[in-house]
Amino acid sequence: MGVDAAMSIAADAAVLAGLNKDKLIEIASNIVPDRAMTGDLIFEKIARKAARINPQVDLKALYGLYHSPRTNTVRQISSQHKELARFELESVNYKFDTYEESLAVPNMERRIDHDPMLDILKSNLRIPKAYMIEKSETFKQIDGVDHWGKGYRRWDLFVSLEDENFVDFYLSNEDAVLKILFGEIFDVKTKLKSGVRQIGKGRYTPQMGNKEAGFLIFERMGLRYPPGIALSDELVKAIAERTRKDVRPVIALIEEELRRIGIDFNRSSVSVRSNPKRSMPGILKTVSDTRMSSSAIREVAQAWYSDRARAFRRREGIGETYDLPVIIQLWISGEKKHYNAFQLWVKDYRYKVKRAADPSLSFYGAGVFSTRDPNTNERSMFGQYIENANGEELMTGGQKGEDINKLAHAAPDVHQQILDAVRKLEKEAGPQEVEFVVNEGTVYFTQTRMVSFSPQAEIAYLREQIAQGKITERVPYPSWKDCSVDWDPESFIKLKKELCSRPLPKAGRQHRGPLGANWCGI
């Protein structure tokens, strides 16, 4: 870089910072400490961009970093768009059993405009046209085995050609560039110390998500659940903001934390689950039965930026600032697995036939139950289960399950484990809706939340609580206008209007129907 170029960059910086001529000369002298920088057009472009981002940037440090070994290698590939530069951020290859089509990612290509990494590029680094393309494709009949397939997923970054050199430099030295530009330091050990919690341990804090809080309940009641850890929203965002290679040290330390609580990656896989602080049903993401990786965490984090999630937050009055912790948990399968003729560990599709012939075989399955009937408040277990499955189809409505009470005949020991949990949950936490998985006859509880009662059932529950002295008639029932649209006016029950007593317990305040949302005076 010549003196003229240095003066031009310094002038840009000085104008942005409102500096005088003396400061301009000082910046220029810092840029050209010796003749070694003369003629380097690529660094000149990088320096101009850096000076526009932060007029006070230390260009000597930037130049030193420019000539140091790269800590990251991000592949730059040709782009079909003449005005865009393209970078391959990450690619993942996988195999799947075509009998289990749900394990294959569908063929698709989608544009991503909102993402933690894109937020840094657009907001902090002033690269407004940045976006990503996620592409996935599957292929069947691999290696002559007619029911096996393979697939890949790839994430590419696109930026304008004018930003190509700076983005290439940034992606190769992410943390170092951010430190020079903004003084930010990504301290791995500090982030992990403050951002990793073992689920089910300790006390509740407002930083915990809903799922994580549920594991505290399971732990307190001695109910079995898959071990795991929770990552804070801050740590998840920091991981999602950076390329896979840049966060390898973080992933390695997270894996150490998982090994410390007994998760062996040589034999086990994990589930990476969204852990919102406010419920966003059906909106967010879980990646099941996977190996620990930054891509799984990034995929769950990206769900926060989806169009559905953004629309939901606008409707519910939830802020846009990233606020999604993540749970990484031992994957417990509800499927009976075996080695097939090709020595591959796959689902045993004949398991149900085998167990019908021999009921002594261990039960596998998954399901969901409520400790009370949500339609009537009757103290009877209500829900469904599905045999030899992991439960996703049941929870999303893709497959119909069996009445949970039929487990008394189909798997008496499993049924008894669930009944014991119902009694404990009702006593300590109130009416709950609980998800579970069964592996080799052992029940593992994976989530709990307050039952979503119908309006009539909520009234019945309130009357029960009043009769038992757990709440008293301090306030009237909510008015008709304040209740949900499915409220039946013929079933409306009035209580005294001039009342005094203690308020509803916390469990009551968490109901999602008119009780929780509209209960007056609480």
Short mmCIF file of C-alpha atoms in Angstrom, two decimals:
data_model
loop_
_atom_site.label_atom_id
_atom_site.label_comp_id
_atom_site.label_asym_id
_atom_site.label_seq_id
_atom_site.Cartn_x
_atom_site.Cartn_y
_atom_site.Cartn_z
CA MET A 1 0.00 0.00 0.00
CA GLY A 2 1.41 3.41 -0.99
CA VAL A 3 1.29 6.65 0.93
CA ASP A 4 -1.43 8.03 -1.32
CA ALA A 5 -3.64 5.02 -0.65
CA ALA A 6 -2.93 5.24 3.06
CA MET A 7 -3.85 8.93 3.09
CA SER A 8 -7.08 8.11 1.24
CA ILE A 9 -8.02 5.45 3.80
CA ALA A 10 -7.09 7.77 6.62
CA ALA A 11 -9.24 10.51 5.07
CA ASP A 12 -12.23 8.14 4.96
CA ALA A 13 -11.67 7.29 8.59
CA ALA A 14 -11.16 10.90 9.61
CA VAL A 15 -14.37 12.04 7.94
CA LEU A 16 -16.36 9.27 9.65
CA ALA A 17 -14.87 10.13 13.02
CA GLY A 18 -14.99 13.91 12.60
CA LEU A 19 -11.22 14.15 12.99
CA ASN A 20 -8.97 17.08 12.08
CA LYS A 21 -6.04 17.16 9.65
CA ASP A 22 -3.40 16.35 12.29
CA LYS A 23 -5.27 13.17 13.24
CA LEU A 24 -5.51 12.25 9.55
CA ILE A 25 -1.73 12.47 9.20
CA GLU A 26 -1.25 10.39 12.37
CA ILE A 27 -3.51 7.63 11.01
CA ALA A 28 -1.70 7.65 7.67
CA SER A 29 1.69 7.30 9.36
CA ASN A 30 0.39 4.34 11.32
CA ILE A 31 -0.79 2.63 8.15
CA VAL A 32 2.56 2.93 6.38
CA PRO A 33 5.24 2.14 8.98
CA ASP A 34 7.49 0.69 6.28
CA ARG A 35 7.67 -0.05 2.57
CA ALA A 36 6.48 -3.67 3.01
CA MET A 37 2.84 -2.61 2.75
CA THR A 38 3.30 -0.77 -0.52
CA GLY A 39 1.32 -2.17 -3.43
CA ASP A 40 -0.87 -4.67 -1.53
CA LEU A 41 -4.23 -3.93 -3.12
CA ILE A 42 -6.11 -6.65 -1.21
CA PHE A 43 -5.03 -5.28 2.16
CA GLU A 44 -5.89 -1.79 0.94
CA LYS A 45 -9.50 -2.93 0.39
CA ILE A 46 -9.58 -4.64 3.80
CA ALA A 47 -8.14 -1.56 5.51
CA ARG A 48 -10.66 0.75 3.83
CA LYS A 49 -13.55 -1.42 5.03
CA ALA A 50 -12.13 -1.66 8.54
CA ALA A 51 -11.65 2.12 8.74
CA ARG A 52 -15.27 2.66 7.72
CA ILE A 53 -16.47 0.22 10.40
CA ASN A 54 -14.30 1.76 13.11
CA PRO A 55 -12.34 4.94 12.31
CA GLN A 56 -10.18 4.30 15.41
CA VAL A 57 -9.11 0.83 14.22
CA ASP A 58 -5.48 -0.13 14.81
CA LEU A 59 -4.40 -0.71 11.21
CA LYS A 60 -0.93 -1.86 12.25
CA ALA A 61 -2.54 -4.71 14.20
CA LEU A 62 -4.81 -5.42 11.25
CA TYR A 63 -1.83 -5.61 8.91
CA GLY A 64 -0.01 -7.93 11.30
CA LEU A 65 -3.05 -10.22 11.39
CA TYR A 66 -3.31 -10.08 7.61
CA HIS A 67 0.17 -11.62 7.30
CA SER A 68 -0.23 -14.15 10.10
CA PRO A 69 -1.33 -17.78 9.53
CA ARG A 70 -5.07 -18.21 9.14
CA THR A 71 -6.90 -19.77 12.07
CA ASN A 72 -9.82 -20.74 9.82
CA THR A 73 -10.03 -21.99 6.28
CA VAL A 74 -13.34 -21.16 4.64
CA ARG A 75 -13.60 -22.37 1.06
CA GLN A 76 -14.39 -19.67 -1.47
CA ILE A 77 -16.20 -21.05 -4.50
CA SER A 78 -17.39 -19.63 -7.78
CA SER A 79 -20.80 -18.03 -7.86
CA GLN A 80 -23.41 -18.17 -10.61
CA HIS A 81 -24.22 -14.57 -9.75
CA LYS A 82 -21.69 -12.23 -11.34
CA GLU A 83 -22.11 -9.55 -8.68
CA LEU A 84 -21.82 -11.88 -5.66
CA ALA A 85 -19.02 -13.70 -3.89
CA ARG A 86 -19.80 -17.13 -2.43
CA PHE A 87 -18.25 -18.90 0.59
CA GLU A 88 -18.92 -22.46 1.71
CA LEU A 89 -19.47 -22.19 5.47
CA GLU A 90 -20.31 -25.77 6.32
CA SER A 91 -21.28 -29.09 4.76
CA VAL A 92 -22.56 -32.26 6.39
CA ASN A 93 -22.83 -35.73 4.85
CA TYR A 94 -24.99 -38.47 6.33
CA LYS A 95 -26.52 -41.89 5.66
CA PHE A 96 -30.07 -43.01 6.31
CA ASP A 97 -32.28 -46.09 6.05
CA THR A 98 -34.90 -45.49 3.37
CA TYR A 99 -37.38 -47.44 5.48
CA GLU A 100 -37.05 -44.46 7.82
CA GLU A 101 -37.68 -41.61 5.39
CA SER A 102 -38.16 -39.21 8.33
CA LEU A 103 -34.42 -39.45 9.03
CA ALA A 104 -33.60 -37.97 5.64
CA VAL A 105 -33.56 -34.21 5.22
CA PRO A 106 -35.92 -33.39 2.32
CA ASN A 107 -34.46 -32.04 -0.91
CA MET A 108 -34.69 -28.30 -0.66
CA GLU A 109 -32.96 -24.98 -1.13
CA ARG A 110 -33.86 -22.00 0.99
CA ARG A 111 -32.54 -18.50 1.50
CA ILE A 112 -31.69 -17.34 5.03
CA ASP A 113 -31.70 -13.60 5.69
CA HIS A 114 -31.75 -13.65 9.51
CA ASP A 115 -29.23 -15.60 11.56
CA PRO A 116 -26.73 -14.83 14.36
CA MET A 117 -23.81 -14.82 11.93
CA LEU A 118 -25.71 -12.65 9.46
CA ASP A 119 -26.57 -10.24 12.28
CA ILE A 120 -22.86 -9.63 12.91
CA LEU A 121 -22.11 -9.23 9.21
CA LYS A 122 -24.99 -6.82 8.60
CA SER A 123 -25.11 -4.83 11.83
CA ASN A 124 -21.53 -4.83 13.09
CA LEU A 125 -19.47 -5.23 9.92
CA ARG A 126 -21.74 -3.18 7.62
CA ILE A 127 -22.30 -5.83 4.96
CA PRO A 128 -26.01 -5.26 4.31
CA LYS A 129 -26.40 -7.59 1.32
CA ALA A 130 -25.18 -10.74 3.11
CA TYR A 131 -27.42 -13.81 3.04
CA MET A 132 -27.07 -17.59 3.22
CA ILE A 133 -28.41 -20.47 1.14
CA GLU A 134 -29.08 -23.80 2.83
CA LYS A 135 -29.27 -26.70 0.40
CA SER A 136 -29.94 -30.38 1.03
CA GLU A 137 -30.20 -33.36 -1.29
CA THR A 138 -30.64 -37.10 -0.81
CA PHE A 139 -29.66 -40.09 -2.97
CA LYS A 140 -30.98 -43.64 -2.64
CA GLN A 141 -29.65 -47.12 -3.48
CA ILE A 142 -26.10 -46.56 -2.39
CA ASP A 143 -23.34 -49.21 -2.66
CA GLY A 144 -25.72 -51.76 -4.12
CA VAL A 145 -27.87 -51.89 -0.98
CA ASP A 146 -31.32 -51.05 -2.19
CA HIS A 147 -32.72 -49.58 1.03
CA TRP A 148 -29.89 -47.31 2.05
CA GLY A 149 -29.31 -43.76 0.99
CA LYS A 150 -27.05 -40.85 1.67
CA GLY A 151 -27.51 -37.13 1.72
CA TYR A 152 -25.76 -33.87 2.30
CA ARG A 153 -26.55 -30.44 3.66
CA ARG A 154 -24.57 -27.31 2.87
CA TRP A 155 -24.65 -23.71 4.00
CA ASP A 156 -23.19 -21.07 1.66
CA LEU A 157 -22.69 -17.36 2.36
CA PHE A 158 -23.21 -14.75 -0.35
CA VAL A 159 -21.92 -11.16 -0.19
CA SER A 160 -21.37 -8.39 -2.72
CA LEU A 161 -18.08 -8.42 -4.64
CA GLU A 162 -17.00 -5.14 -3.06
CA ASP A 163 -16.99 -6.90 0.34
CA GLU A 164 -15.38 -10.13 -0.90
CA ASN A 165 -11.83 -9.50 0.36
CA PHE A 166 -12.90 -8.24 3.76
CA VAL A 167 -15.34 -11.13 4.34
CA ASP A 168 -12.69 -13.67 3.29
CA PHE A 169 -10.28 -12.05 5.77
CA TYR A 170 -12.92 -11.95 8.53
CA LEU A 171 -14.06 -15.56 8.10
CA SER A 172 -10.44 -16.69 8.30
CA ASN A 173 -9.76 -14.82 11.57
CA GLU A 174 -13.16 -14.13 13.15
CA ASP A 175 -12.27 -13.57 16.79
CA ALA A 176 -9.05 -11.74 16.04
CA VAL A 177 -10.78 -9.35 13.63
CA LEU A 178 -13.57 -8.61 16.13
CA LYS A 179 -10.96 -7.97 18.82
CA ILE A 180 -9.11 -5.44 16.63
CA LEU A 181 -12.27 -3.71 15.46
CA PHE A 182 -14.30 -3.65 18.66
CA GLY A 183 -12.11 -4.96 21.48
CA GLU A 184 -14.33 -8.05 21.76
CA ILE A 185 -12.67 -11.16 23.16
CA PHE A 186 -14.30 -14.58 22.82
CA ASP A 187 -12.96 -16.20 25.98
CA VAL A 188 -13.95 -19.86 25.63
CA LYS A 189 -13.48 -20.88 29.25
CA THR A 190 -15.28 -17.81 30.61
CA LYS A 191 -18.20 -18.33 28.23
CA LEU A 192 -18.50 -21.98 29.21
CA LYS A 193 -18.21 -21.33 32.92
CA SER A 194 -21.12 -18.90 32.86
CA GLY A 195 -23.06 -20.49 30.01
CA VAL A 196 -23.28 -24.22 30.77
CA ARG A 197 -25.59 -25.76 33.37
CA GLN A 198 -26.32 -29.41 34.14
CA ILE A 199 -30.05 -29.99 33.71
CA GLY A 200 -32.00 -30.96 36.80
CA LYS A 201 -29.41 -29.54 39.20
CA GLY A 202 -29.36 -26.38 41.25
CA ARG A 203 -32.18 -23.89 41.73
CA TYR A 204 -34.47 -22.18 39.27
CA THR A 205 -33.25 -18.90 37.78
CA PRO A 206 -34.93 -16.60 35.23
CA GLN A 207 -32.21 -17.50 32.72
CA MET A 208 -33.60 -21.03 32.46
CA GLY A 209 -35.91 -22.09 29.66
CA ASN A 210 -39.20 -23.90 30.20
CA LYS A 211 -37.88 -27.39 29.41
CA GLU A 212 -34.91 -26.89 31.72
CA ALA A 213 -37.21 -25.83 34.57
CA GLY A 214 -39.20 -29.02 34.04
CA PHE A 215 -36.13 -31.16 34.74
CA LEU A 216 -35.80 -29.51 38.14
CA ILE A 217 -39.27 -30.91 38.89
CA PHE A 218 -38.27 -34.41 37.73
CA GLU A 219 -35.09 -34.28 39.81
CA ARG A 220 -36.93 -33.14 42.93
CA MET A 221 -39.42 -35.99 42.61
CA GLY A 222 -36.90 -38.68 41.78
CA LEU A 223 -38.27 -39.24 38.27
CA ARG A 224 -35.85 -40.59 35.68
CA TYR A 225 -34.84 -38.32 32.75
CA PRO A 226 -32.02 -38.36 30.16
CA PRO A 227 -28.94 -36.52 31.48
CA GLY A 228 -27.74 -33.42 29.70
CA ILE A 229 -26.65 -29.81 29.87
CA ALA A 230 -28.22 -26.46 29.01
CA LEU A 231 -26.35 -23.78 27.08
CA SER A 232 -27.23 -20.17 27.83
CA ASP A 233 -28.72 -17.99 25.11
CA GLU A 234 -25.51 -15.93 25.11
CA LEU A 235 -23.30 -18.98 24.52
CA VAL A 236 -25.61 -20.38 21.82
CA LYS A 237 -25.60 -17.04 20.02
CA ALA A 238 -21.79 -16.87 20.21
CA ILE A 239 -21.53 -20.36 18.67
CA ALA A 240 -24.07 -19.60 15.93
CA GLU A 241 -22.31 -16.34 15.04
CA ARG A 242 -19.10 -18.12 14.09
CA THR A 243 -18.05 -20.70 11.53
CA ARG A 244 -17.70 -24.34 12.54
CA LYS A 245 -13.89 -24.26 12.57
CA ASP A 246 -13.81 -21.16 14.73
CA VAL A 247 -15.88 -22.80 17.46
CA ARG A 248 -14.13 -26.16 17.51
CA PRO A 249 -12.49 -25.38 20.89
CA VAL A 250 -15.94 -24.56 22.32
CA ILE A 251 -17.50 -27.76 20.98
CA ALA A 252 -14.58 -29.77 22.36
CA LEU A 253 -15.12 -28.32 25.85
CA ILE A 254 -18.89 -28.89 25.62
CA GLU A 255 -18.19 -32.53 24.75
CA GLU A 256 -15.96 -32.73 27.83
CA GLU A 257 -18.87 -31.46 29.96
CA LEU A 258 -21.13 -34.12 28.46
CA ARG A 259 -18.57 -36.86 29.11
CA ARG A 260 -18.29 -35.66 32.70
CA ILE A 261 -21.98 -36.45 33.25
CA GLY A 262 -21.69 -39.86 31.60
CA ILE A 263 -22.46 -39.33 27.90
CA ASP A 264 -20.02 -41.46 25.87
CA PHE A 265 -19.86 -40.32 22.24
CA ASN A 266 -18.32 -43.62 21.15
CA ARG A 267 -21.60 -45.36 21.96
CA SER A 268 -24.25 -42.65 22.21
CA SER A 269 -25.81 -39.78 20.33
CA VAL A 270 -27.58 -36.70 21.64
CA SER A 271 -30.69 -34.61 21.14
CA VAL A 272 -30.23 -30.84 20.66
CA ARG A 273 -33.45 -29.14 21.82
CA SER A 274 -34.76 -25.59 21.83
CA ASN A 275 -35.33 -24.37 25.38
CA PRO A 276 -37.41 -21.15 25.16
CA LYS A 277 -38.09 -19.04 28.23
CA ARG A 278 -41.61 -18.41 26.92
CA SER A 279 -43.52 -21.21 25.26
CA MET A 280 -43.52 -21.17 21.45
CA PRO A 281 -45.41 -24.41 20.67
CA GLY A 282 -44.75 -25.93 17.26
CA ILE A 283 -42.48 -23.06 16.25
CA LEU A 284 -38.95 -24.04 17.27
CA LYS A 285 -36.64 -26.95 16.50
CA THR A 286 -35.19 -30.16 17.92
CA VAL A 287 -32.41 -32.15 16.25
CA SER A 288 -32.68 -35.75 17.45
CA ASP A 289 -30.29 -38.71 17.40
CA THR A 290 -27.24 -36.74 16.27
CA ARG A 291 -23.57 -36.43 17.07
CA MET A 292 -22.53 -33.33 18.97
CA SER A 293 -21.62 -30.57 16.50
CA SER A 294 -21.85 -26.84 15.94
CA SER A 295 -24.18 -27.45 12.97
CA ALA A 296 -26.83 -29.05 15.20
CA ILE A 297 -26.65 -26.10 17.61
CA ARG A 298 -26.75 -23.62 14.71
CA GLU A 299 -29.81 -25.36 13.21
CA VAL A 300 -31.74 -25.08 16.49
CA ALA A 301 -30.65 -21.47 16.96
CA GLN A 302 -31.69 -20.53 13.41
CA ALA A 303 -35.29 -21.51 14.21
CA TRP A 304 -35.49 -18.32 16.30
CA TYR A 305 -35.12 -16.31 13.08
CA SER A 306 -37.68 -18.24 11.00
CA ASP A 307 -40.63 -16.36 9.53
CA ARG A 308 -43.04 -18.36 11.72
CA ALA A 309 -41.08 -17.57 14.87
CA ARG A 310 -40.88 -13.87 14.03
CA ALA A 311 -44.62 -13.72 13.33
CA PHE A 312 -45.35 -15.57 16.59
CA ARG A 313 -43.22 -13.15 18.62
CA ARG A 314 -44.92 -10.14 17.05
CA ARG A 315 -48.32 -11.61 17.87
CA GLU A 316 -47.36 -12.50 21.45
CA GLY A 317 -45.39 -9.34 22.20
CA ILE A 318 -42.04 -11.15 22.55
CA GLY A 319 -38.93 -9.11 21.72
CA GLU A 320 -36.71 -9.82 18.71
CA THR A 321 -33.43 -9.96 20.68
CA TYR A 322 -32.06 -13.51 20.55
CA ASP A 323 -33.22 -15.25 23.72
CA LEU A 324 -33.15 -19.01 23.11
CA PRO A 325 -31.12 -21.31 25.37
CA VAL A 326 -30.48 -24.85 24.10
CA ILE A 327 -30.48 -28.25 25.80
CA ILE A 328 -28.05 -31.00 24.74
CA GLN A 329 -29.26 -34.28 26.14
CA LEU A 330 -28.52 -38.00 25.87
CA TRP A 331 -30.70 -39.43 23.11
CA ILE A 332 -32.95 -42.20 24.45
CA SER A 333 -34.63 -44.11 21.66
CA GLY A 334 -38.17 -45.45 21.83
CA GLU A 335 -37.36 -47.82 18.98
CA LYS A 336 -36.09 -51.37 19.30
CA LYS A 337 -32.86 -51.54 17.32
CA HIS A 338 -30.90 -54.51 15.97
CA TYR A 339 -28.11 -55.30 13.52
CA ASN A 340 -29.50 -56.11 10.10
CA ALA A 341 -28.03 -58.41 7.45
CA PHE A 342 -25.54 -55.70 6.51
CA GLN A 343 -24.42 -55.28 10.14
CA LEU A 344 -26.03 -51.87 10.38
CA TRP A 345 -27.74 -50.74 13.62
CA VAL A 346 -31.31 -50.07 12.50
CA LYS A 347 -34.90 -50.17 13.71
CA ASP A 348 -36.36 -53.66 14.12
CA TYR A 349 -39.57 -53.46 12.11
CA ARG A 350 -40.64 -56.93 13.26
CA TYR A 351 -40.43 -55.99 16.92
CA LYS A 352 -44.20 -55.52 17.39
CA VAL A 353 -44.87 -58.91 15.80
CA LYS A 354 -42.23 -60.52 18.03
CA ARG A 355 -43.63 -58.90 21.17
CA ALA A 356 -47.19 -59.88 20.29
CA ALA A 357 -45.98 -63.47 20.24
CA ASP A 358 -43.89 -63.02 23.40
CA PRO A 359 -45.20 -60.29 25.74
CA SER A 360 -42.25 -60.83 28.08
CA LEU A 361 -40.02 -58.91 25.63
CA SER A 362 -39.10 -55.45 26.90
CA PHE A 363 -41.37 -52.59 25.83
CA TYR A 364 -40.18 -49.75 23.57
CA GLY A 365 -42.20 -46.66 22.72
CA ALA A 366 -43.06 -43.06 23.55
CA GLY A 367 -46.04 -40.92 24.41
CA VAL A 368 -47.65 -38.03 26.23
CA PHE A 369 -50.10 -37.96 29.12
CA SER A 370 -51.92 -35.47 31.32
CA THR A 371 -52.30 -36.17 35.00
CA ARG A 372 -55.96 -35.11 34.64
CA ASP A 373 -58.49 -35.08 31.85
CA PRO A 374 -58.04 -31.55 30.38
CA ASN A 375 -61.65 -31.50 29.21
CA THR A 376 -63.30 -32.29 32.56
CA ASN A 377 -60.65 -32.00 35.31
CA GLU A 378 -61.38 -35.63 36.19
CA ARG A 379 -58.52 -37.26 38.11
CA SER A 380 -57.78 -39.85 35.46
CA MET A 381 -54.74 -40.23 33.24
CA PHE A 382 -55.37 -38.86 29.76
CA GLY A 383 -53.10 -39.27 26.73
CA GLN A 384 -51.66 -41.54 24.06
CA TYR A 385 -48.64 -43.73 23.44
CA ILE A 386 -47.06 -45.24 20.37
CA GLU A 387 -45.10 -48.49 20.35
CA ASN A 388 -41.63 -48.88 18.82
CA ALA A 389 -41.38 -45.19 17.96
CA ASN A 390 -39.78 -41.99 19.23
CA GLY A 391 -42.92 -39.93 19.52
CA GLU A 392 -42.37 -37.14 16.98
CA GLU A 393 -45.15 -38.47 14.77
CA LEU A 394 -47.49 -38.66 17.74
CA MET A 395 -46.71 -35.14 18.98
CA THR A 396 -47.08 -33.55 15.55
CA GLY A 397 -50.26 -35.44 14.70
CA GLY A 398 -48.63 -37.51 11.96
CA GLN A 399 -49.59 -40.82 13.55
CA LYS A 400 -52.40 -41.80 15.87
CA GLY A 401 -51.47 -43.43 19.14
CA GLU A 402 -53.22 -45.75 21.57
CA ASP A 403 -55.07 -44.68 24.72
CA ILE A 404 -52.45 -44.34 27.46
CA ASN A 405 -54.58 -46.45 29.81
CA LYS A 406 -54.20 -49.48 27.53
CA LEU A 407 -50.62 -49.73 28.79
CA ALA A 408 -52.06 -51.42 31.88
CA HIS A 409 -52.55 -54.50 29.71
CA ALA A 410 -49.87 -53.97 27.03
CA ALA A 411 -47.00 -53.19 29.43
CA PRO A 412 -48.08 -53.34 33.11
CA ASP A 413 -44.66 -52.39 34.49
CA VAL A 414 -44.42 -49.34 32.23
CA HIS A 415 -47.97 -48.37 33.18
CA GLN A 416 -47.09 -48.58 36.87
CA GLN A 417 -44.01 -46.36 36.41
CA ILE A 418 -46.22 -43.74 34.80
CA LEU A 419 -48.90 -44.02 37.50
CA ASP A 420 -46.24 -43.45 40.18
CA ALA A 421 -45.14 -40.32 38.30
CA VAL A 422 -48.72 -39.08 38.04
CA ARG A 423 -49.17 -39.26 41.82
CA LYS A 424 -45.90 -37.44 42.51
CA LEU A 425 -46.52 -34.72 39.93
CA GLU A 426 -50.08 -34.05 41.05
CA LYS A 427 -48.99 -33.72 44.65
CA GLU A 428 -45.95 -31.51 44.12
CA ALA A 429 -46.56 -29.58 40.88
CA GLY A 430 -50.28 -29.67 40.16
CA PRO A 431 -51.89 -30.87 36.92
CA GLN A 432 -49.18 -31.61 34.36
CA GLU A 433 -48.84 -32.66 30.73
CA VAL A 434 -45.80 -34.91 30.37
CA GLU A 435 -43.84 -36.37 27.45
CA PHE A 436 -41.94 -39.62 27.89
CA VAL A 437 -39.96 -42.29 26.07
CA VAL A 438 -39.60 -45.98 27.00
CA ASN A 439 -36.39 -47.88 26.28
CA GLU A 440 -36.11 -51.55 27.23
CA GLY A 441 -39.03 -51.22 29.65
CA THR A 442 -37.66 -48.16 31.48
CA VAL A 443 -39.56 -44.87 31.36
CA TYR A 444 -37.61 -41.63 30.84
CA PHE A 445 -39.47 -38.34 31.23
CA THR A 446 -38.46 -35.70 28.67
CA GLN A 447 -40.72 -32.69 29.29
CA THR A 448 -43.46 -31.41 31.61
CA ARG A 449 -45.72 -28.38 31.48
CA MET A 450 -48.99 -27.25 33.04
CA VAL A 451 -52.12 -28.85 31.62
CA SER A 452 -54.00 -26.67 29.15
CA PHE A 453 -57.55 -27.03 30.53
CA SER A 454 -60.77 -26.30 28.69
CA PRO A 455 -62.66 -23.36 30.29
CA GLN A 456 -65.13 -25.73 31.97
CA ALA A 457 -62.33 -27.89 33.35
CA GLU A 458 -60.52 -24.81 34.67
CA ILE A 459 -63.62 -23.77 36.58
CA ALA A 460 -63.94 -27.29 38.02
CA TYR A 461 -60.27 -27.18 39.01
CA LEU A 462 -60.69 -23.80 40.71
CA ARG A 463 -63.71 -24.98 42.66
CA GLU A 464 -61.71 -28.00 43.80
CA GLN A 465 -58.81 -25.80 44.91
CA ILE A 466 -61.17 -23.51 46.84
CA ALA A 467 -62.87 -26.49 48.52
CA GLN A 468 -59.49 -27.85 49.61
CA GLY A 469 -58.39 -24.45 50.99
CA LYS A 470 -55.51 -24.16 48.54
CA ILE A 471 -56.96 -20.92 47.19
CA THR A 472 -59.79 -18.77 48.49
CA GLU A 473 -62.37 -16.44 47.02
CA ARG A 474 -60.25 -13.34 46.89
CA VAL A 475 -61.27 -12.27 43.40
CA PRO A 476 -64.20 -13.12 41.10
CA TYR A 477 -63.97 -15.31 38.07
CA PRO A 478 -62.82 -13.45 34.96
CA SER A 479 -65.48 -11.60 33.04
CA TRP A 480 -66.89 -13.09 29.86
CA LYS A 481 -65.09 -10.53 27.67
CA ASP A 482 -61.71 -11.40 29.22
CA CYS A 483 -61.99 -15.12 28.53
CA SER A 484 -60.94 -17.15 25.52
CA VAL A 485 -63.28 -17.34 22.56
CA ASP A 486 -64.25 -20.94 23.23
CA TRP A 487 -65.77 -20.07 26.63
CA ASP A 488 -69.30 -21.43 26.94
CA PRO A 489 -71.53 -18.71 28.48
CA GLU A 490 -74.07 -21.31 29.56
CA SER A 491 -71.42 -22.94 31.75
CA PHE A 492 -70.27 -19.63 33.27
CA ILE A 493 -70.15 -19.78 37.06
CA LYS A 494 -70.21 -16.66 39.21
CA LEU A 495 -68.49 -16.30 42.53
CA LYS A 496 -68.81 -13.53 45.06
CA LYS A 497 -67.51 -10.17 43.89
CA GLU A 498 -66.50 -8.87 47.30
CA LEU A 499 -63.87 -11.39 48.26
CA CYS A 500 -60.64 -11.57 50.17
CA SER A 501 -58.07 -14.34 50.49
CA ARG A 502 -54.64 -15.40 49.34
CA PRO A 503 -53.89 -15.51 45.59
CA LEU A 504 -53.55 -18.52 43.32
CA PRO A 505 -50.36 -20.55 43.73
CA LYS A 506 -47.69 -20.30 41.07
CA ALA A 507 -48.89 -23.50 39.42
CA GLY A 508 -52.28 -21.93 38.77
CA ARG A 509 -50.76 -18.80 37.29
CA GLN A 510 -49.02 -20.82 34.60
CA HIS A 511 -52.17 -22.16 32.93
CA ARG A 512 -52.39 -21.33 29.25
CA GLY A 513 -56.18 -20.98 29.09
CA PRO A 514 -58.39 -18.28 30.66
CA LEU A 515 -57.22 -19.24 34.14
CA GLY A 516 -53.62 -18.28 33.49
CA ALA A 517 -54.06 -15.51 30.95
CA ASN A 518 -57.06 -13.67 32.33
CA TRP A 519 -57.37 -14.47 36.04
CA CYS A 520 -58.10 -11.04 37.47
CA GLY A 521 -56.02 -9.45 40.20
CA ILE A 522 -53.03 -11.82 40.06
#
